[in-house]
CSV table of C-alpha atoms in Angstrom, one decimal:
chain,number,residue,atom,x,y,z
A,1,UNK,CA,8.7,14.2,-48.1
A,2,UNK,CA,10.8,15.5,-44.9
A,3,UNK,CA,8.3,17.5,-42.8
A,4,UNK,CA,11.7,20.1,-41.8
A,5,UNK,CA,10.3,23.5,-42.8
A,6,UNK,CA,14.0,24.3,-44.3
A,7,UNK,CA,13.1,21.8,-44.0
A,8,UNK,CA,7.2,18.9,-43.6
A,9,UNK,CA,-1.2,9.7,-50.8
A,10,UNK,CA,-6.0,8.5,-52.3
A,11,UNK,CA,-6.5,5.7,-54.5
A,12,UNK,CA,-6.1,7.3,-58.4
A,13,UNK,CA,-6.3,4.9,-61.5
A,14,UNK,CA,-2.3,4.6,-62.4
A,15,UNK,CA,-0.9,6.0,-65.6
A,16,UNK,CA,0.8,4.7,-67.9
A,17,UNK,CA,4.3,6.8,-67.6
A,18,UNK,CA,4.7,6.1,-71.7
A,19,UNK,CA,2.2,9.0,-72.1
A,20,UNK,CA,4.7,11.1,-70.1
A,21,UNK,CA,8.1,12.4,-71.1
A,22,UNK,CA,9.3,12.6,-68.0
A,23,UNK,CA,9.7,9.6,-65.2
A,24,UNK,CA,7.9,9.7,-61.4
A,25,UNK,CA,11.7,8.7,-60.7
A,26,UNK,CA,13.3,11.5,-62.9
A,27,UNK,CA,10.4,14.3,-61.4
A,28,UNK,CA,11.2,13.4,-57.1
A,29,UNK,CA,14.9,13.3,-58.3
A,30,UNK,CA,14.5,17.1,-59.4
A,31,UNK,CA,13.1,17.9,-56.8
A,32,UNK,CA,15.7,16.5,-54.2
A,33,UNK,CA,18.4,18.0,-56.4
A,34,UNK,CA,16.9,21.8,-56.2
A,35,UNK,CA,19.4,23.9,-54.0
A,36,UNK,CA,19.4,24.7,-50.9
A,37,UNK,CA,21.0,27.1,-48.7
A,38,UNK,CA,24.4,26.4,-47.1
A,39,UNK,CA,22.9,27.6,-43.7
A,40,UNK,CA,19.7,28.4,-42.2
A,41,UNK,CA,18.3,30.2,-39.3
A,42,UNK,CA,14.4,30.4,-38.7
A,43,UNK,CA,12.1,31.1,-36.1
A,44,UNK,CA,9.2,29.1,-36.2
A,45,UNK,CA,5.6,29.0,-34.6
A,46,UNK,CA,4.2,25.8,-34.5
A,47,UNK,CA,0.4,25.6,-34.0
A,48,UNK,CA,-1.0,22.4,-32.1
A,49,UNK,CA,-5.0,22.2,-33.2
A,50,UNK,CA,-7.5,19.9,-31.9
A,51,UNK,CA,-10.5,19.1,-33.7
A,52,UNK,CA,-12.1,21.5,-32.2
A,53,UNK,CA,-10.3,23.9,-33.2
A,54,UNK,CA,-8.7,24.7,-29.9
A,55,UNK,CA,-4.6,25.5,-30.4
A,56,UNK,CA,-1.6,25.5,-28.5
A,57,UNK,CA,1.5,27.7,-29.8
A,58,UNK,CA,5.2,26.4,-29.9
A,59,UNK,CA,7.6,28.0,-30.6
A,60,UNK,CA,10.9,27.0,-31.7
A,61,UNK,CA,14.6,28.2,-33.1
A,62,UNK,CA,15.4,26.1,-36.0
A,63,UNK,CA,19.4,25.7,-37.1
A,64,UNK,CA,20.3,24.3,-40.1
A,65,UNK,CA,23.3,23.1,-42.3
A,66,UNK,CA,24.1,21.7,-45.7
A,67,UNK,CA,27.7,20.3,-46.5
A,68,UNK,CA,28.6,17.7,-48.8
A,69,UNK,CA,25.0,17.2,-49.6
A,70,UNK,CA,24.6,16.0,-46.3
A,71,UNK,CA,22.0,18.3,-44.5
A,72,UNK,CA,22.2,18.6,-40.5
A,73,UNK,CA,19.7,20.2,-38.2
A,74,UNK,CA,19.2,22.1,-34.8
A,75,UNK,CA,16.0,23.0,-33.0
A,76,UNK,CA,15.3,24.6,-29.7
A,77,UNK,CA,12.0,25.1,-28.0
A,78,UNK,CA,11.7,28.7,-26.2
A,79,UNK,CA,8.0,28.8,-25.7
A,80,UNK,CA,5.8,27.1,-23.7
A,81,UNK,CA,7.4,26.7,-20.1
A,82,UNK,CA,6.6,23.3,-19.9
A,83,UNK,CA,8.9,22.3,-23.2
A,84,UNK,CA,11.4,25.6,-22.7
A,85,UNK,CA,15.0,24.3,-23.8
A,86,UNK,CA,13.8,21.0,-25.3
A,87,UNK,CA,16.6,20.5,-27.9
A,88,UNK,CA,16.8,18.2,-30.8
A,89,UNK,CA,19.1,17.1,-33.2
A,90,UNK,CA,19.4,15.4,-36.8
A,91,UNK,CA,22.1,14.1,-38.8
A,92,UNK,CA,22.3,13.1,-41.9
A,93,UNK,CA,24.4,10.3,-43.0
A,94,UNK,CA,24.7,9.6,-46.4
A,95,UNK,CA,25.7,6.6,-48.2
A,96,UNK,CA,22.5,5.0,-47.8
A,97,UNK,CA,22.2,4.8,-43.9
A,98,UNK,CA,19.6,6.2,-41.5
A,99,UNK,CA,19.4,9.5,-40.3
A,100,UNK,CA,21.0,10.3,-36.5
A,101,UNK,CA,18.2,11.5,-34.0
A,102,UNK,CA,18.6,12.8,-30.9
A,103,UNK,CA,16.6,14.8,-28.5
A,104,UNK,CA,17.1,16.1,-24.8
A,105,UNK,CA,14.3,16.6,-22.4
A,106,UNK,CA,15.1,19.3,-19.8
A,107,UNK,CA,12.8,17.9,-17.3
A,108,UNK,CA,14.6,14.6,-17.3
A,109,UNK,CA,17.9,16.0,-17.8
A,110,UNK,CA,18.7,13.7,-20.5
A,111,UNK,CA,19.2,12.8,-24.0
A,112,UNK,CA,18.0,10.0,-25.9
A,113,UNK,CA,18.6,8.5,-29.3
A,114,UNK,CA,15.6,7.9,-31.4
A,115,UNK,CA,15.8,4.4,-32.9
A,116,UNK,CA,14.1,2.7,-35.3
A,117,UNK,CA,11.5,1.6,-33.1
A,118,UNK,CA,11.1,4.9,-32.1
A,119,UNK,CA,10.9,6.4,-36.0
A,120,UNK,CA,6.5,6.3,-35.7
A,121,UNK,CA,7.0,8.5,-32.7
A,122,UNK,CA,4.7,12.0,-32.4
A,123,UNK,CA,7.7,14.8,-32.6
A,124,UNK,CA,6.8,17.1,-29.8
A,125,UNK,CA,3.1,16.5,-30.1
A,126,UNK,CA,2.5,16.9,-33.5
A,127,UNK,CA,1.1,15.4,-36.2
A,128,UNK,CA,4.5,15.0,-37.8
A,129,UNK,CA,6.9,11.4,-36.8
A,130,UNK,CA,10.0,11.5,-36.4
A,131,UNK,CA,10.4,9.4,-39.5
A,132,UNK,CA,8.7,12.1,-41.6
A,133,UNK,CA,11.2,14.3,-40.6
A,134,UNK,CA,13.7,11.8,-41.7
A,135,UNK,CA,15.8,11.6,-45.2
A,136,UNK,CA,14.7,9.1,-47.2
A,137,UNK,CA,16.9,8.2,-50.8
A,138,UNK,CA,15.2,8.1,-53.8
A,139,UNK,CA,15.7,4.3,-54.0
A,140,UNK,CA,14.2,3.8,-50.9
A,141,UNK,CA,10.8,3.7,-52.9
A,142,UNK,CA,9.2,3.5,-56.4
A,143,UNK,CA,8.1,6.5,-58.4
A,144,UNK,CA,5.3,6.1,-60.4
A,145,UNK,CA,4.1,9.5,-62.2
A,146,UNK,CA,0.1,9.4,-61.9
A,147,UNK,CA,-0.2,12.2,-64.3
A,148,UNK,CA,-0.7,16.1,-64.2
A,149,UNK,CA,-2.7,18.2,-62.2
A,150,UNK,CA,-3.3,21.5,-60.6
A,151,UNK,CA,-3.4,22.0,-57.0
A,152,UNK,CA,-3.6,25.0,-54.8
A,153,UNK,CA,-2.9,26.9,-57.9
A,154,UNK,CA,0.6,25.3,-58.7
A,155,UNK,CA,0.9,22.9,-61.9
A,156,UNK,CA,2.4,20.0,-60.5
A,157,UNK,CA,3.4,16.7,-61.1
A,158,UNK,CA,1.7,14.0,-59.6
A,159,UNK,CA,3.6,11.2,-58.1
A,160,UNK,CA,2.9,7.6,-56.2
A,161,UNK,CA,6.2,7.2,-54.0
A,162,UNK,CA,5.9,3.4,-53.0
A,163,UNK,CA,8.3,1.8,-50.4
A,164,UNK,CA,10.8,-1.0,-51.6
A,165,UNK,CA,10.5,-2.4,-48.6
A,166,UNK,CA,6.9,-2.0,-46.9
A,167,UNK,CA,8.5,-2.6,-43.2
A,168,UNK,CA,11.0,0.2,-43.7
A,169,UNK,CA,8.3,2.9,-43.8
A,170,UNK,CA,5.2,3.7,-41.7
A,171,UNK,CA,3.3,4.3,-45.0
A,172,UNK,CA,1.8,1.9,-47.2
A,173,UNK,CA,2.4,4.6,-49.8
A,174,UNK,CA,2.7,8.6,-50.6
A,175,UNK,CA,1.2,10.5,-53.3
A,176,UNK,CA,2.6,14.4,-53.6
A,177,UNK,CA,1.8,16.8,-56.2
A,178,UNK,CA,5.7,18.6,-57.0
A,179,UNK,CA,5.1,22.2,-58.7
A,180,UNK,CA,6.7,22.3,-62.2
A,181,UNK,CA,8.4,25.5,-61.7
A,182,UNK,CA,10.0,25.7,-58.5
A,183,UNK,CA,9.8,21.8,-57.9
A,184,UNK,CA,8.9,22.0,-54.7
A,185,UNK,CA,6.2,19.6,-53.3
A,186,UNK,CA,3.3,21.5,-52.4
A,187,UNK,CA,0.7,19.0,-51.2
A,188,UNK,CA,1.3,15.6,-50.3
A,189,UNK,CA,-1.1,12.3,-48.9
A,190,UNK,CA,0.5,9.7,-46.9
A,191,UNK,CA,-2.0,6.5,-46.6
A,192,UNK,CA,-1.9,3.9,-43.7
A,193,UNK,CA,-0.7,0.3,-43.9
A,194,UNK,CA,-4.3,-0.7,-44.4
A,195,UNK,CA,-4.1,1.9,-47.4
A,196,UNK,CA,-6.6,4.5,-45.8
A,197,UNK,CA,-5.7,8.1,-46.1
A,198,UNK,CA,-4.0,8.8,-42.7
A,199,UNK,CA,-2.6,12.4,-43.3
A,200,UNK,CA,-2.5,15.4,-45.6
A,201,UNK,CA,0.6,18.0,-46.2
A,202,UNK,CA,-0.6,21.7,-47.6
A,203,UNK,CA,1.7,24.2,-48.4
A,204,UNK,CA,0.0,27.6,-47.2
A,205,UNK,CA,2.9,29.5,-48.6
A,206,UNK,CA,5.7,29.2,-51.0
A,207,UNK,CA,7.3,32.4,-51.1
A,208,UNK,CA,11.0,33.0,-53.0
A,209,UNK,CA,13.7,34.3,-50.5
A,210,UNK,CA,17.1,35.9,-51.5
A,211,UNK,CA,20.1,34.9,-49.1
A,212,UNK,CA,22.8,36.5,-47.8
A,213,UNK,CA,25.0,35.0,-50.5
A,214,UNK,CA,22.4,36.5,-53.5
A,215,UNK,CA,21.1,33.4,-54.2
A,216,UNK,CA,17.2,32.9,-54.2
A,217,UNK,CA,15.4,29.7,-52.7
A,218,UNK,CA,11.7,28.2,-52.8
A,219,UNK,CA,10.9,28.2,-49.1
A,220,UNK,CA,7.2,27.2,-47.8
A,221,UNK,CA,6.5,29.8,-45.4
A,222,UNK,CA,3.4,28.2,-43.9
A,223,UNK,CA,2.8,24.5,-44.2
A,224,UNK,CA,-0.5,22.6,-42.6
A,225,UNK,CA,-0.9,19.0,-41.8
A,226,UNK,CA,-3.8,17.2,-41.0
A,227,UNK,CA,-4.4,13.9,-39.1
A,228,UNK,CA,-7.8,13.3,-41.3
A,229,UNK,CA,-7.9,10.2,-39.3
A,230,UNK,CA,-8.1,11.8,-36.0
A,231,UNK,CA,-8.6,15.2,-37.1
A,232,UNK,CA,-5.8,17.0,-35.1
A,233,UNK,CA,-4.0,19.6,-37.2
A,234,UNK,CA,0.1,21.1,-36.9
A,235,UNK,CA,0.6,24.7,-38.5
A,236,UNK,CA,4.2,25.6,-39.2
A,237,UNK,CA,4.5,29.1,-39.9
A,238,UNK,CA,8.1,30.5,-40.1
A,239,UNK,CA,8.1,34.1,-38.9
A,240,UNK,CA,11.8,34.8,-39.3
A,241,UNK,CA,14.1,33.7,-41.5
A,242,UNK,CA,18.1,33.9,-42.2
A,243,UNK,CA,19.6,32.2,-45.2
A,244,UNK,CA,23.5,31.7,-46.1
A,245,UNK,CA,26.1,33.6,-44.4
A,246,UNK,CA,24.3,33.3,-41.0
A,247,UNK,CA,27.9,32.0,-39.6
A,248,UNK,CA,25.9,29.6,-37.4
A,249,UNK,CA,28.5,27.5,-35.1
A,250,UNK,CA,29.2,24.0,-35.7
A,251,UNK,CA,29.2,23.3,-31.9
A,252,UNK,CA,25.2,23.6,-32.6
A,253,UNK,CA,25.0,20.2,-34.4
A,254,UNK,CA,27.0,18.1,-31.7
A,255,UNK,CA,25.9,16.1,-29.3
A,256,UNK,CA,27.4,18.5,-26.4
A,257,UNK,CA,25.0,21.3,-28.0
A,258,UNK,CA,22.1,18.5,-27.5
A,259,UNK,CA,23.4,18.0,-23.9
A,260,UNK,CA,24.5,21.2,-22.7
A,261,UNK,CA,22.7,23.7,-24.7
A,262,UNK,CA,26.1,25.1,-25.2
């Protein structure tokens, strides 16, 4: 599940799919196929809370693109001081190959490419990795459909997403529960390698938003996730929002954007 607000699993006895007439597979293909805007343009809080329940605000302009089902995106920090102009930028590929990751640190006046080693990496502080950010294909993992069940008043799907290869993800496994009508997944558990419940993704609100274009999307206006393990929390609250037709430059998703801020 990416963490991108246009963008961001415990032990169950398993299923037997046979009792389903529909695949874990066939359920997370639906919803990566659900459609998405050709541009967006959001301003975003994001809330930084302790376990105390002390929080620091962020916020952020988010850019984003989708062309040739490849899906490209643009964020830059305006609030506090000490992050002001913090850029970042993600590119996806295709084809079966890793997102591109970039971001540029005012105070160092530099960029830097996020690698691989880099993927388990807080982004910006939060709870959220940079690999949970990332794209991952749906043969990346195995689908196994747990069943059916209600949660946070949605009917959902419930799904066990289980990496082909364990050292290409920083989960043991996920567990997300996709509603049935809008296919959107609106709660999601990622457990550690030691298969311990590390963190939990809530949808606050899912509300339907009509684009400039006239077309309607499923867009989670408010998303929570929790660290259980350490008990820090990330709110993502998207207080204004553009979709389609935003004629948002394509200089924004280059490197010399990252770089210049221009």
């Amino acid at each position: 599940m990416k963490l991108t607000t246009i963008l961001f699993s415990a032990a169950v006895l398993a299923l037997g799919t046979s009792a389903f007439a529909i695949t874990g597979k066939e359920v997370v293909q639906k919803a990566l196929d659900v459609p998405e805007p050709e541009h967006t343009m959001a301003q975003i809080y994001m809330d930084l809370i302790d376990k105390s329940g002390k929080t620091e605000r962020r916020q952020m302009m988010e850019y984003g693109k989708s062309a040739g089902g490849l899906k490209s995106v643009a964020i830059l920090f305006q609030s506090p001081a000490s992050i002001k102009d913090t850029r970042y930028l993600q590119l996806e590929q295709g084809g079966g190959k890793k997102d591109l990751k970039w971001i540029y640190m005012p105070d160092l006046r530099n960029s830097r490419q996020i690698n691989a080693d880099g993927g388990s990496g807080s982004f910006m502080g939060s709870d959220a990795t940079y690999d949970d950010m990332s794209t991952r294909d749906i043969d990346d993992d195995t689908h196994e459909l747990l069943g059916e069940e209600s949660k946070n008043g949605y009917n959902c799907y419930k799904v066990q997403s289980t990496p082909v290869n364990p050292k290409d993800s920083q989960y043991k496994y996920r567990i997300q529960w996709i509603d049935k009508a809008t296919w959107v997944p609106v709660y999601a558990e990622m457990y550690d390698k030691q298969g311990k419940l590390l963190k939990v993704l809530t949808v606050e609100k899912l509300s339907k938003e009509k684009g400039q274009s006239g077309k309607a999307y499923d867009i989670p206006r408010s998303t929570l996730l929790e660290n259980v393990q350490s008990g820090h929390k990330t709110r993502m609250i998207i207080e204004k929002l553009q979709l389609d037709g935003t004629n948002i430059p394509d200089r924004l998703f280059t490197t010399n954007w990252l770089n210049t801020g221009r």
